[in-house]
Structures are given as C-alpha cells and as structure tokens.
Tab-separated table of C-alpha atoms in Angstrom:
chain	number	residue	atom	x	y	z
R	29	UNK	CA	-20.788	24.026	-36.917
R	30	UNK	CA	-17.796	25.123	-34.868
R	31	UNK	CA	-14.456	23.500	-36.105
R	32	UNK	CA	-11.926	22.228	-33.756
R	33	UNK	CA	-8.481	20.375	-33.967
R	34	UNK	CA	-6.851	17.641	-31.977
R	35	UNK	CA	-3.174	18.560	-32.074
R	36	UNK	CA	-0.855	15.757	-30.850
R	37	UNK	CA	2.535	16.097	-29.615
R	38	UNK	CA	4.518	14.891	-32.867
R	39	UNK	CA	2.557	17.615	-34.514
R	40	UNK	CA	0.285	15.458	-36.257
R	41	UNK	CA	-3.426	17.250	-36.377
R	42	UNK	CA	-7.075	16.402	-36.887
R	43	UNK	CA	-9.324	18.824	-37.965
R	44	UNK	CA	-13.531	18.105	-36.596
R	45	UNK	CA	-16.298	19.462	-35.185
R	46	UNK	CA	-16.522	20.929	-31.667
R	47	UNK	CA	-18.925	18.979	-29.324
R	48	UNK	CA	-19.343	19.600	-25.880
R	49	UNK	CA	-17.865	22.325	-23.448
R	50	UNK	CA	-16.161	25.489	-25.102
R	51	UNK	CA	-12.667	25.090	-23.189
R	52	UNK	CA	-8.957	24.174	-24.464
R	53	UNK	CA	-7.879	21.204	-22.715
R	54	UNK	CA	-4.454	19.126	-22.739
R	55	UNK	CA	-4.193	15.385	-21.959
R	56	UNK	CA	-2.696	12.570	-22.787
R	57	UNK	CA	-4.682	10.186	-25.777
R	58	UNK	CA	-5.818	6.958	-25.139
R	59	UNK	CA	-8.318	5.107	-26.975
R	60	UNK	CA	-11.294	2.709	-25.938
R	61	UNK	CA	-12.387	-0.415	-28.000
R	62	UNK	CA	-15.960	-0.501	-26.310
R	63	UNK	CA	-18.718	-0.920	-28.604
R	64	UNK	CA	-21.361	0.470	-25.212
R	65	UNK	CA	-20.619	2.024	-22.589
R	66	UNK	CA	-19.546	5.032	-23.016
R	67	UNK	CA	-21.455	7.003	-20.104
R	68	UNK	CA	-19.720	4.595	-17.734
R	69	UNK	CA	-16.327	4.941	-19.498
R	70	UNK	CA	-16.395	9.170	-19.453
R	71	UNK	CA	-17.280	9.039	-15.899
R	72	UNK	CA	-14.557	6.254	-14.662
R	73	UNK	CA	-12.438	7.871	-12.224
R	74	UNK	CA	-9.331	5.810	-13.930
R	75	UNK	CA	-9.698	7.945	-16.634
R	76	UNK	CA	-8.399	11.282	-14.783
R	77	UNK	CA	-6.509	13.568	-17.263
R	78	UNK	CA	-7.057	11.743	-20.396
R	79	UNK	CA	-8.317	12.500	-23.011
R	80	UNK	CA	-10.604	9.255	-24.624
R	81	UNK	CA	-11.034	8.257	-28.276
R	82	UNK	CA	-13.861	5.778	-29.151
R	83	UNK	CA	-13.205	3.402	-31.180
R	84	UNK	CA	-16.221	2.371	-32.465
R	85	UNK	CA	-17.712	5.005	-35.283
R	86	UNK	CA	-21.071	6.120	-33.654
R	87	UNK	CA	-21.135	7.487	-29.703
R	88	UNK	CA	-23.907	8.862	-27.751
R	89	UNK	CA	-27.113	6.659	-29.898
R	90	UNK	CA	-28.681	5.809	-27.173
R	91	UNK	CA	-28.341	9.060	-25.262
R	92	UNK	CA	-27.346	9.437	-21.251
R	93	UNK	CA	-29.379	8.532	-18.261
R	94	UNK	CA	-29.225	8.824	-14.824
R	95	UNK	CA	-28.358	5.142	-13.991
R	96	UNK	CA	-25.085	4.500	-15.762
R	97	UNK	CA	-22.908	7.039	-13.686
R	98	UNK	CA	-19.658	5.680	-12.307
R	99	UNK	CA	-19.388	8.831	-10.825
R	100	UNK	CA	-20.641	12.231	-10.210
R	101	UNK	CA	-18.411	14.444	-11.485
R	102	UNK	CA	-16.486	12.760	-14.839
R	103	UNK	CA	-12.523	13.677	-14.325
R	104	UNK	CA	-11.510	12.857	-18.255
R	105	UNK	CA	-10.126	15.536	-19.692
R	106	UNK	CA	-11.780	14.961	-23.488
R	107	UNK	CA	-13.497	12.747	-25.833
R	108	UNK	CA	-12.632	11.828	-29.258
R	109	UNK	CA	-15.397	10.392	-31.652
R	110	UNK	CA	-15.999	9.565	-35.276
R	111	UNK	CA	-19.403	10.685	-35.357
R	112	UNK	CA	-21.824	12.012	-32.471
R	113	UNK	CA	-25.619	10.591	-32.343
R	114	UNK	CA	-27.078	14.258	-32.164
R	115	UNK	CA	-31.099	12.362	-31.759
R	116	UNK	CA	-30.308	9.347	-28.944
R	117	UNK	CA	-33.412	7.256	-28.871
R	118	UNK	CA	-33.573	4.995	-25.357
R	119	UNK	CA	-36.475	4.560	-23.293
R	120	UNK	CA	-34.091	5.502	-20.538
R	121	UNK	CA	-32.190	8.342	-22.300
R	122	UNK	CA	-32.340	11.674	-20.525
R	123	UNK	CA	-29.955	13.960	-22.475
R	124	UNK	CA	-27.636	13.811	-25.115
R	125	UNK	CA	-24.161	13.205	-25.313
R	126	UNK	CA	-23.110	16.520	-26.308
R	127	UNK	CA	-25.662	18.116	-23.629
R	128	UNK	CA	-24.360	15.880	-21.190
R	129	UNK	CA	-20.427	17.001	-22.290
R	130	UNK	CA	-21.641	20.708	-21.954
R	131	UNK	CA	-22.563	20.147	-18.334
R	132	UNK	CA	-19.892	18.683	-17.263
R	133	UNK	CA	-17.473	21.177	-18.613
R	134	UNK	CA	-15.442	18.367	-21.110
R	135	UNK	CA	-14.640	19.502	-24.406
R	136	UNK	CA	-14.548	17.198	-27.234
R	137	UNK	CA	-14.492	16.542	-31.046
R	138	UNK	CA	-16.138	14.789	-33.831
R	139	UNK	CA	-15.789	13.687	-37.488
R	140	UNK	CA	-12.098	12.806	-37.547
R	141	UNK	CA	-10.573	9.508	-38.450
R	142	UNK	CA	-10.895	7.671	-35.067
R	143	UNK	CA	-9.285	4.594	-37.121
R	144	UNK	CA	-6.351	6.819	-38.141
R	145	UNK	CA	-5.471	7.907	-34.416
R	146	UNK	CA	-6.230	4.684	-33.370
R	147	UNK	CA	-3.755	2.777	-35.365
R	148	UNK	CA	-1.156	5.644	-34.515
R	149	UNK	CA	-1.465	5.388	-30.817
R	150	UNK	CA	-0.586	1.471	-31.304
R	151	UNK	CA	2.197	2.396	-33.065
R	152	UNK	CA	3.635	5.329	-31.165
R	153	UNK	CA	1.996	4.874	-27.920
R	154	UNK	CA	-0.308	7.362	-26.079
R	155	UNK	CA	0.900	10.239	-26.968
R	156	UNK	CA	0.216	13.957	-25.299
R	157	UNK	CA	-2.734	15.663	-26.929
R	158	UNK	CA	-4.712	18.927	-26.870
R	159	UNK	CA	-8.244	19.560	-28.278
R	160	UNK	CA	-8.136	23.953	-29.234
R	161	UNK	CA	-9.918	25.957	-31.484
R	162	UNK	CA	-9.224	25.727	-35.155
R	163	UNK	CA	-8.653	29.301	-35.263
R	164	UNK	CA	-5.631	29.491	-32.749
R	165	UNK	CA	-2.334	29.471	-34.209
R	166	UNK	CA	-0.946	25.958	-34.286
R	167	UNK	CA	2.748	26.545	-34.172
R	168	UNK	CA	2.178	28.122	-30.722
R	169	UNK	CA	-0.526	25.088	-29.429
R	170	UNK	CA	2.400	23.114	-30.062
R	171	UNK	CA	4.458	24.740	-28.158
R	172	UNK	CA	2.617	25.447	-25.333
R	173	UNK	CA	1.556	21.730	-25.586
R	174	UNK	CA	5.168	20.211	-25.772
R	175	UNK	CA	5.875	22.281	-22.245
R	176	UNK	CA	2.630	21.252	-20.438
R	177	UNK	CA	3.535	18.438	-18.143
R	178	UNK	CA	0.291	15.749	-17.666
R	179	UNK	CA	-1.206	14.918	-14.571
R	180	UNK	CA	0.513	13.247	-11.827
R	181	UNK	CA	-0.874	11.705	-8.523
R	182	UNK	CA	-3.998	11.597	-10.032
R	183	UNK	CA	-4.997	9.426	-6.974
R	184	UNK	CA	-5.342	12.264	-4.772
R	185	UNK	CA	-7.433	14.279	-7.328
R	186	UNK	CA	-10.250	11.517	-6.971
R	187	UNK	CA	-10.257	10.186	-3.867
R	188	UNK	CA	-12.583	11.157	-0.802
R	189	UNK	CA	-10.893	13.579	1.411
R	190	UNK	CA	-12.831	11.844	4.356
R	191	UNK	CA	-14.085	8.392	5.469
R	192	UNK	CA	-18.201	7.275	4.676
R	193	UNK	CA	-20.673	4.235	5.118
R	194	UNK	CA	-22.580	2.275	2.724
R	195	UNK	CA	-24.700	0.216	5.451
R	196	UNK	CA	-25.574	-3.552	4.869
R	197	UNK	CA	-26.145	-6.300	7.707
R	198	UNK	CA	-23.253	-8.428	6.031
R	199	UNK	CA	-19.741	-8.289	6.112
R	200	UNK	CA	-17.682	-5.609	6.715
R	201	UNK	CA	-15.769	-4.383	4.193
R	202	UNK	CA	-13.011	-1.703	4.054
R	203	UNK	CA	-12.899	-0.176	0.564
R	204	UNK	CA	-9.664	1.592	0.153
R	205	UNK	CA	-10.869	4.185	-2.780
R	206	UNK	CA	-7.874	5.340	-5.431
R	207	UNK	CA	-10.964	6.448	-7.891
R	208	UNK	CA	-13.033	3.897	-6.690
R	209	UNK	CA	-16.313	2.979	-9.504
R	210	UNK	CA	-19.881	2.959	-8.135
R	211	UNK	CA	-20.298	-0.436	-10.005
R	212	UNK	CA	-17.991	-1.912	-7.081
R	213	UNK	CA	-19.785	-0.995	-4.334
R	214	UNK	CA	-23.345	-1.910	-5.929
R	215	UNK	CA	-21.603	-5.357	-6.429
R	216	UNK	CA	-20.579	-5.154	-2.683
R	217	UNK	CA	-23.862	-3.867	-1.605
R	218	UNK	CA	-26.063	-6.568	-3.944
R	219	UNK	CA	-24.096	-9.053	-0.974
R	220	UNK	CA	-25.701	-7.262	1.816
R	221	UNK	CA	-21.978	-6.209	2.935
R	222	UNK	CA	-21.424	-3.047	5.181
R	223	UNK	CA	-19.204	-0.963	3.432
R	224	UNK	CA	-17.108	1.428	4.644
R	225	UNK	CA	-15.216	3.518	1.782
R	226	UNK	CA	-11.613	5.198	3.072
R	227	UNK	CA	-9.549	7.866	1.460
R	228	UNK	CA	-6.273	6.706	-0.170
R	229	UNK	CA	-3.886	7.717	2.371
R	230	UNK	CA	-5.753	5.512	4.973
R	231	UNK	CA	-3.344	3.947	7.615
R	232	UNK	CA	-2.722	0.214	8.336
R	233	UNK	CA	-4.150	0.926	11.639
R	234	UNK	CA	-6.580	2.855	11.008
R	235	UNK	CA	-8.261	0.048	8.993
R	236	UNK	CA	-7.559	-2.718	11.639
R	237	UNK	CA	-9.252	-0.380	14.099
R	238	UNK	CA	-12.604	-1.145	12.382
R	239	UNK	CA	-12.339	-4.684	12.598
R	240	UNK	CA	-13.388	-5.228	9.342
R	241	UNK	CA	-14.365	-8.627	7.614
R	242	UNK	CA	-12.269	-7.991	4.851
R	243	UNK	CA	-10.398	-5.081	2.524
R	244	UNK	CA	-10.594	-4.012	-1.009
R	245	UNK	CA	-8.397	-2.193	-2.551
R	246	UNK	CA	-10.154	-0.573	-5.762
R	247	UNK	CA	-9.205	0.670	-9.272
R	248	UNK	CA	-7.881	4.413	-9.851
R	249	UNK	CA	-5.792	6.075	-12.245
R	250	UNK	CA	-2.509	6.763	-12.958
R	251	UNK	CA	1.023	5.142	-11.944
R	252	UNK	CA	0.693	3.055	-9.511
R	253	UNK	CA	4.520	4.315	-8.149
R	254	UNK	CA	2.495	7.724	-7.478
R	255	UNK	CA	0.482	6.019	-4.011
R	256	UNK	CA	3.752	4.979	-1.918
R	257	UNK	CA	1.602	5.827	0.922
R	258	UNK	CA	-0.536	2.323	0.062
R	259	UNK	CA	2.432	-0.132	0.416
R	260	UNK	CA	2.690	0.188	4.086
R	261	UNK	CA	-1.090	-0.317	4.405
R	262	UNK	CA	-1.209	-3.260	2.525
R	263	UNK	CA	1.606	-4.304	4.482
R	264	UNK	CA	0.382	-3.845	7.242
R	265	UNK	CA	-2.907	-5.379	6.656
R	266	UNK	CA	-2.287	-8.916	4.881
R	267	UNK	CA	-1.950	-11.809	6.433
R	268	UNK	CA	-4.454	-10.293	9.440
R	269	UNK	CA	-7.628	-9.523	7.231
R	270	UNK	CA	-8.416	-11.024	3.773
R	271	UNK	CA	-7.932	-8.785	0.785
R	272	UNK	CA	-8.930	-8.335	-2.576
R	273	UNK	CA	-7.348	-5.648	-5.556
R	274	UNK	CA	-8.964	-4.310	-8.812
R	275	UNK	CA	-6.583	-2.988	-11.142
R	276	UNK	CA	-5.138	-0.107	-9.316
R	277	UNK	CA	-5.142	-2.017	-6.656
R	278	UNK	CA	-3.623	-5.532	-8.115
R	279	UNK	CA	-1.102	-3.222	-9.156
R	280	UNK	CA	-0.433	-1.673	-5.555
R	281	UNK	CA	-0.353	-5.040	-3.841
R	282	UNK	CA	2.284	-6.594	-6.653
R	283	UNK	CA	4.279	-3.504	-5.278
R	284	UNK	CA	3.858	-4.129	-1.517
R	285	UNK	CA	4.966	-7.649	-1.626
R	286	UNK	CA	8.424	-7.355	-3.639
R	287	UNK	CA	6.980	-6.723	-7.391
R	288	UNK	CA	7.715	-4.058	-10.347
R	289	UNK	CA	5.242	-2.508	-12.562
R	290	UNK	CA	5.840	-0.647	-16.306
R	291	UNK	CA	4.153	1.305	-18.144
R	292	UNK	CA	2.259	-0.546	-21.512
R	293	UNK	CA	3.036	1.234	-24.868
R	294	UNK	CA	-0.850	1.634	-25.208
R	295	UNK	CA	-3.001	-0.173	-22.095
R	296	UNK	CA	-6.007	-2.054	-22.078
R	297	UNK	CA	-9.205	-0.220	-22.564
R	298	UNK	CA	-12.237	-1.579	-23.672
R	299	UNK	CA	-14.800	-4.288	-23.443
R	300	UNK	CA	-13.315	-7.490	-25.138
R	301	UNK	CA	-10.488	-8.169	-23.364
R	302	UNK	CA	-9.650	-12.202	-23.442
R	303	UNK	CA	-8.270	-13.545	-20.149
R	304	UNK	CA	-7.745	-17.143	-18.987
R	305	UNK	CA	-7.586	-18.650	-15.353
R	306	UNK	CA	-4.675	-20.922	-14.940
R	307	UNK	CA	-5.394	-23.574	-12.561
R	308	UNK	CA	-8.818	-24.251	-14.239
R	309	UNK	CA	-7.739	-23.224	-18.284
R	310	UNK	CA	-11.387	-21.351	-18.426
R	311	UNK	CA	-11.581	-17.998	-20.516
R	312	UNK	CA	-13.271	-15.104	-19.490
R	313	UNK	CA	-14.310	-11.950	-21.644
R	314	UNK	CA	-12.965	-8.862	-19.283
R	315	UNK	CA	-13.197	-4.856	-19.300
R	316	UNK	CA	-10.183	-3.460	-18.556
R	317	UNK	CA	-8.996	0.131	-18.383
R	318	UNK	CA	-5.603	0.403	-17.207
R	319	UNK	CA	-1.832	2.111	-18.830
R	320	UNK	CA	0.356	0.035	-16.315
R	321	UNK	CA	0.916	-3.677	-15.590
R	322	UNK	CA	2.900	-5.846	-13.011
R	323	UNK	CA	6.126	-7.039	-14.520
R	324	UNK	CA	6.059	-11.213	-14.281
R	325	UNK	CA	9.939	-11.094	-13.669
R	326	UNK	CA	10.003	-9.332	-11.000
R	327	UNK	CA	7.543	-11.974	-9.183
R	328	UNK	CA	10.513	-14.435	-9.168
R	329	UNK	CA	11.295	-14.605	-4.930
R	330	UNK	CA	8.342	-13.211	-3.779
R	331	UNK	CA	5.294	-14.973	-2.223
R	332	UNK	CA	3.163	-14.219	-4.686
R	333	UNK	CA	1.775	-16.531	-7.770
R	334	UNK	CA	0.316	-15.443	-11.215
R	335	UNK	CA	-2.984	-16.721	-11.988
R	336	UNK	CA	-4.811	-15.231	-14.862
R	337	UNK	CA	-3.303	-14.074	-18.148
R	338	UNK	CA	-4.145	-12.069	-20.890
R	339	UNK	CA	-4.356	-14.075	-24.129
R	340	UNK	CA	-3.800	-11.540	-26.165
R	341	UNK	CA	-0.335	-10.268	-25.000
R	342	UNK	CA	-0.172	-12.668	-22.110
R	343	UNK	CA	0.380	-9.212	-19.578
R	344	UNK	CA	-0.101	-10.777	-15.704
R	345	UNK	CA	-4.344	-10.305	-15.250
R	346	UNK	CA	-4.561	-11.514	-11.554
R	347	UNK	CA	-2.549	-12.698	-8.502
R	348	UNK	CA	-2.573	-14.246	-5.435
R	349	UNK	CA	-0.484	-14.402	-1.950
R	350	UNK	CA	0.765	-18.182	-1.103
R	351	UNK	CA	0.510	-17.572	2.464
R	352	UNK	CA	-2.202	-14.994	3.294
R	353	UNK	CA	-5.679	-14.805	2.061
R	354	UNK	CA	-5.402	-11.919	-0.741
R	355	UNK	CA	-6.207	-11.841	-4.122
R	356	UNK	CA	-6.239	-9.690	-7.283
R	357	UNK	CA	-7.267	-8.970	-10.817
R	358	UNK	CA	-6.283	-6.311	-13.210
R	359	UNK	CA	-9.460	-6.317	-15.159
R	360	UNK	CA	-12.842	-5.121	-13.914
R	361	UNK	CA	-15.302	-7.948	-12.402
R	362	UNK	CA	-17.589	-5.412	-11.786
R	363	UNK	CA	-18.488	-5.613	-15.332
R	364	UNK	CA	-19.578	-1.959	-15.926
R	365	UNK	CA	-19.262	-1.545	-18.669
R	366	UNK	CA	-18.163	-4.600	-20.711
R	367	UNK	CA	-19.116	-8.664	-20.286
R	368	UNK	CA	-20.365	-9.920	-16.704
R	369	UNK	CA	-18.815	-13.422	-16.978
R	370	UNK	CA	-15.983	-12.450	-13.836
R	371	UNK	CA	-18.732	-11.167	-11.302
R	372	UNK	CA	-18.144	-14.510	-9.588
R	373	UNK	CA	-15.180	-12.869	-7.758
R	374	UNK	CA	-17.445	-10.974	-5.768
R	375	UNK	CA	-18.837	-14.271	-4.136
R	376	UNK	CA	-15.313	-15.273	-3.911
R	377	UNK	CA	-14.643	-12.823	-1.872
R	378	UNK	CA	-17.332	-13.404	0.192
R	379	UNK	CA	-16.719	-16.706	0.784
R	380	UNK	CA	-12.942	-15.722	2.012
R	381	UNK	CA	-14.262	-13.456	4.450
R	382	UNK	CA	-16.244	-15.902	5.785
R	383	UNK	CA	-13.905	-18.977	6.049
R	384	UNK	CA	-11.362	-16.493	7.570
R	385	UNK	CA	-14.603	-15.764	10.245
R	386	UNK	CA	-15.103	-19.547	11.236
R	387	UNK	CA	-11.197	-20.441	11.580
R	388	UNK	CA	-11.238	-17.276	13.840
R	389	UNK	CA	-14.152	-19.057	15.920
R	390	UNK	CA	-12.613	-22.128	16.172
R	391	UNK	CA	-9.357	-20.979	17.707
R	392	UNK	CA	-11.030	-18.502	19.696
C-alpha cells in the first residue's frame, strides 16, 4: 500500500495510506460530523478548495451511485478518512469510493487518527493542509506549504459562466447560483416551478427583466466579502420580487441590507446541527456546511430581524426583512445530505410567491 502524509501548517503530520488520485494537493482542513453522506458532501460546490476530514471512522460502505451527485465535477481539494470501505455493498452502489476519488482526480488518505485532527482543528481552527507523498522531503512541503496562498473567490470557480432553464408550469424562479447544489433545484422542481439558474455576477436588471415569481439566492463557498458584485443585485431586487437565501446566500443578503459577517474558528459541517425557530420555540435537526456567519451586532439599525438560532453556539441560523418579502437560512433545507425536518421552507416559499401574485392582481 502506498503511504502518504497530511502535513499541516504548524508542522504537525499524519502518516496513512494513499487513496484516490496520485496528485499533491494543498487546502485548507475542515472536518465533517456526517455519519452518511459523503458522496453528496465531496461533490458540494461549498466545499471548493478544501480539503474534508470525516469524522465518523468508516467512509465509502455503501459505495457511490449515480443518484447522490450534488454536482458533476466535485471541486474539494481532498478527503481525510479513518478507514476506507474497500468492498461497498448497496443495491445502488456503482463504484467505490476510492474508484470514484481516482476519477475525479482528488487525492486523499486513510488510516490516520481522524479523532486526533479533529479535536485539533477545534482547538486551533482550520488550519492550511497538504496531502504529499511520504517520500518527499518534509522540511521543504512545509515550506512550500506555508507560501501557498488558498483559494479566493471561489464563487467564480463554480458558478455557470452562462444563464439555463429547468422548465416547470409553476412559478418562476430566478436561482442566483454561487455553487448552487442539485438538491435545491430538485426541491424547486418537485413544486412544478420554472427555474431559471443565473451566473453569480447576474445584474439587478437583468433578473427583473424576466419577470420572475420570485429569487433565490443559493449556497456557495467561500467568504461571502469575495461576491461584492451580489449586494447591488439584492439591492436592487428586494422589496420588488420575493426572495429567499441558503447559506451563501443568507450571508450575502445580511451584507446587502447593513450587516457584517466573520469568519467561525471551525464552521458548521455536518448532519446534526440543532437549530430553533424563535417565534414558534420548535427545534429542527439541520445540515449545515458553512466557515462564515452573520455577526448579530451588526443587525442593530437595520431592517432586518433574527429568527432561528443555533443551540449549540447560538450563531444567527436565519433572517428575515421587516418590510419586504425575503427570507433566509444558513443551514441547508434541502436536506441532502443530513435530516429533512426544514424542507417546509420550500412550500414557504411558494406560498410567498404566490401571495405576492394575488396582492399584485388586486391592485392591478
């Protein structure tokens, strides 16, 4: 078995086995608390230049199949686990994980203490990584990693460079992609709506010039202070056509409307995330995958209102304008992978769209 190391910034390395592609790679080391879903996790977009360390001991057991794909072409830059299922029995299971890895050209590593790394990352905070081969010379990996800067804009590494249709006979929906996951638009799709999926530098304008029902503005990765280009647009569209952020895009519209954001000493990634609605008290089991969060201070003078919470750290989870019909949520309603409890938001959404359509007749 070929060895490999993960060599972290501080110098700190684990020695494992190599699974997957054959390639160096550099990235910065996050880790997922997921106990399934891992083909959906390697392939979300928000996951562009990281490299992703599994929690839970055994990945790839029930193999990789052509359903579970959030998107074609998986954009993380490496996978961590403590042990690889190298026989994946699943009635649905097509390859492996490791022959899956190899064809997507993402190098990763096995057999090293994901516990270890995990508890280090909560201490220290993602930290700057690179998965080499055992035999290179460590004292120059570090130093080559130390000067490699990580990704930036990541945005405009995953979104479409031009404009496409999803057809339904329902509403119209503009779907502002930042790294956009196919779970989304099945959800919007399931509702019949006719979907029409932008590129991230989309114009105000542009979007009211296909009289749309309604906007979302979906997840991506990254900070959000890398899409300036979005503020305008949301701007420019509130107030006028009802709107509705997923993480990414919660964080963008907190921008547009007077808010901060920081970035969290370790994120939110994983399955089990426990967030509560405040105007109801009801507690919802979320996935979440995000490094950045809207600061609640900065929310003091602007029009917007908190309304879901994370228990566990109490982090802002969702938000929504006082005056214009546009909401948000940091975590993923979508569901893929993780809990479905919060799919509900979908059909709120909906139903916005649609009393925003009947005021619209009335006055007409």
């Amino acid at each position: 078995m070929t060895k490999r190391i993960l060599l972290l910034e501080d110098g700190t390395c684990f020695t494992g086995t190599a699974i997957g592609a054959d390639k160096e790679t550099v990235g910065e080391v996050v880790f997922n608390t997921g106990m399934t879903g891992y083909q959906e996790t390697i392939t979300d977009p928000s996951y562009c230049g990281q490299i992703i360390t599994f929690t839970y001991p055994l990945v790839g057991n029930y193999g990789i199949n052509r359903d579970d794909f959030e998107s074609i072409q998986p954009v993380a830059k490496g996978i961590v686990v403590k042990e690889a299922a190298e026989f994946p029995s699943n009635w649905r299971e097509q390859m492996s994980l490791d022959a899956f890895l190899k064809e997507k050209g993402i190098p990763g590593i096995a057999g090293i203490d994901t516990r270890k790394l995990t508890k280090m990352i909560r201490k220290e905070g993602t930290l700057k990584g690179m998965l080499a081969s055992e035999k290179k010379d460590r004292e120059v990996l570090l130093h080559h990693l130390k000067a490699v800067r990580l990704l930036t804009d990541q945005v405009s590494q995953v979104s479409p460079s031009k404009a496409f249709t999803s057809p339904g006979e329902g509403k119209r929906v503009v779907l502002v992609d930042y790294g956009v996951k196919s779970s989304i638009l099945k959800e919007l799709n399931k509702r019949h709506c006719h979907v029409t999926v932008v590129p991230h530098h989309t114009t105000a304008e542009e979007i009211l010039s296909m009289h749309p029902d309604g906007v979302m503005l979906s997840n991506g990765p990254g900070d959000p202070k890398d899409v300036p280009e979005a503020l305008d647009m949301i701007r420019g569209i509130q107030g006028i056509i009802p709107l509705f952020g997923i993480c990414l895009g919660h964080q963008l519209f907190a921008l547009a409307n007077g808010g901060d954001t920081f970035k969290m000493k370790f994120g939110h990634r994983g399955a089990n995330h426990p967030v509560k609605e405040i105007a109801t008290g009801r507690v919802d089991f979320t996935a979440q995958n995000h490094g950045y969060s809207v600061t609640e201070k900065s929310l003091l003078g602007t029009d917007l209102e908190v309304t879901h919470v994370e228990l566990n750290d109490g982090t802002i989870e969702g938000l929504a304008h006082t005056a214009f019909k546009a909401f948000t949520v940091q975590y993923h309603p979508e569901a893929n992978p993780g809990p479905s409890d919060v799919n509900y938001l979908f059909d709120q959404f909906i139903d916005m769209m649609e009393i925003e359509r009947e005021g619209k007749h009335r006055h007409a």
